[in-house]
Amino acid sequence: IAAEALGRYGKPADVKAVLPVLLEAADAEKQPFFVSLLALNALDSMGDRAAPIKEQIAALPKKSAENPPRLGAYVPNLLKKILADLD
């Protein structure tokens, strides 16, 4: 939540500092599902401020082994939305 706040409202140096943190937290293969989901939502809320890591966002895994069955499409759909918004 702190990284999201800095990413959305912070100065350029703050944004630069939090992008790698959010990117690492967004990796669904390395993080629990809901941690990944919160990080992706944070990146989504940042809009164009997340543009410097667009390629890394595109490379994130679309699924993890622990996706809850009813939420399985959420991460891939959110990644698709983020990337479309950054185009």
Short mmCIF file of C-alpha atoms in Angstrom, two decimals:
data_model
loop_
_atom_site.label_atom_id
_atom_site.label_comp_id
_atom_site.label_asym_id
_atom_site.label_seq_id
_atom_site.Cartn_x
_atom_site.Cartn_y
_atom_site.Cartn_z
CA ILE A 1 0.00 0.00 0.00
CA ALA A 2 2.86 2.37 0.77
CA ALA A 3 4.50 1.55 -2.57
CA GLU A 4 1.21 2.23 -4.34
CA ALA A 5 0.84 5.60 -2.61
CA LEU A 6 4.38 6.61 -3.54
CA GLY A 7 3.87 5.38 -7.08
CA ARG A 8 0.64 7.29 -7.55
CA TYR A 9 1.40 10.50 -5.69
CA GLY A 10 5.14 10.62 -5.11
CA LYS A 11 7.85 12.56 -6.85
CA PRO A 12 9.65 11.03 -9.85
CA ALA A 13 12.39 9.65 -7.58
CA ASP A 14 9.75 7.92 -5.46
CA VAL A 15 8.17 6.36 -8.54
CA LYS A 16 11.56 5.12 -9.74
CA ALA A 17 12.19 3.54 -6.33
CA VAL A 18 8.87 1.71 -6.04
CA LEU A 19 8.55 0.31 -9.56
CA PRO A 20 10.98 -2.58 -8.94
CA VAL A 21 9.28 -3.32 -5.61
CA LEU A 22 5.85 -3.53 -7.21
CA LEU A 23 7.18 -5.54 -10.13
CA GLU A 24 8.70 -8.13 -7.79
CA ALA A 25 5.50 -8.28 -5.74
CA ALA A 26 3.42 -8.71 -8.92
CA ASP A 27 5.17 -11.94 -9.95
CA ALA A 28 2.45 -14.57 -9.47
CA GLU A 29 4.97 -17.42 -9.55
CA LYS A 30 7.04 -15.97 -6.70
CA GLN A 31 4.38 -14.33 -4.54
CA PRO A 32 1.10 -15.48 -3.00
CA PHE A 33 -1.88 -14.85 -5.27
CA PHE A 34 -3.34 -11.93 -3.33
CA VAL A 35 0.06 -10.20 -2.95
CA SER A 36 0.48 -10.40 -6.71
CA LEU A 37 -3.04 -9.14 -7.23
CA LEU A 38 -2.53 -6.11 -4.96
CA ALA A 39 0.74 -5.23 -6.69
CA LEU A 40 -0.88 -5.48 -10.13
CA ASN A 41 -3.75 -3.29 -8.96
CA ALA A 42 -1.19 -0.77 -7.69
CA LEU A 43 0.60 -0.76 -11.06
CA ASP A 44 -2.75 -0.35 -12.79
CA SER A 45 -3.67 2.61 -10.61
CA MET A 46 -0.37 4.31 -11.44
CA GLY A 47 -1.31 4.70 -15.09
CA ASP A 48 1.48 6.17 -17.20
CA ARG A 49 3.80 6.28 -14.21
CA ALA A 50 4.26 2.51 -14.70
CA ALA A 51 5.32 2.98 -18.35
CA PRO A 52 9.08 2.63 -17.68
CA ILE A 53 8.56 -1.05 -16.77
CA LYS A 54 6.01 -1.90 -19.45
CA GLU A 55 8.23 -4.62 -20.96
CA GLN A 56 8.80 -6.22 -17.56
CA ILE A 57 5.07 -6.15 -16.86
CA ALA A 58 4.45 -7.89 -20.18
CA ALA A 59 6.93 -10.61 -19.17
CA LEU A 60 5.18 -11.38 -15.86
CA PRO A 61 3.66 -14.87 -15.55
CA LYS A 62 -0.04 -15.00 -16.27
CA LYS A 63 -0.84 -17.73 -13.74
CA SER A 64 0.48 -19.39 -10.64
CA ALA A 65 -0.08 -22.80 -9.12
CA GLU A 66 -2.10 -21.33 -6.27
CA ASN A 67 -4.63 -19.23 -8.19
CA PRO A 68 -8.02 -19.65 -6.56
CA PRO A 69 -10.23 -21.40 -9.14
CA ARG A 70 -12.85 -18.65 -9.27
CA LEU A 71 -10.19 -15.96 -9.71
CA GLY A 72 -8.00 -17.72 -12.27
CA ALA A 73 -8.69 -15.22 -15.04
CA TYR A 74 -8.17 -12.13 -12.90
CA VAL A 75 -4.36 -11.86 -13.20
CA PRO A 76 -4.21 -12.42 -16.98
CA ASN A 77 -7.08 -9.99 -17.54
CA LEU A 78 -5.51 -7.36 -15.29
CA LEU A 79 -2.15 -7.71 -17.05
CA LYS A 80 -3.92 -7.30 -20.40
CA LYS A 81 -5.68 -4.14 -19.14
CA ILE A 82 -2.49 -2.61 -17.74
CA LEU A 83 -0.62 -3.19 -20.99
CA ALA A 84 -3.49 -1.83 -23.09
CA ASP A 85 -3.64 1.29 -20.94
CA LEU A 86 0.11 1.83 -21.37
CA ASP A 87 -0.11 1.70 -25.18
#
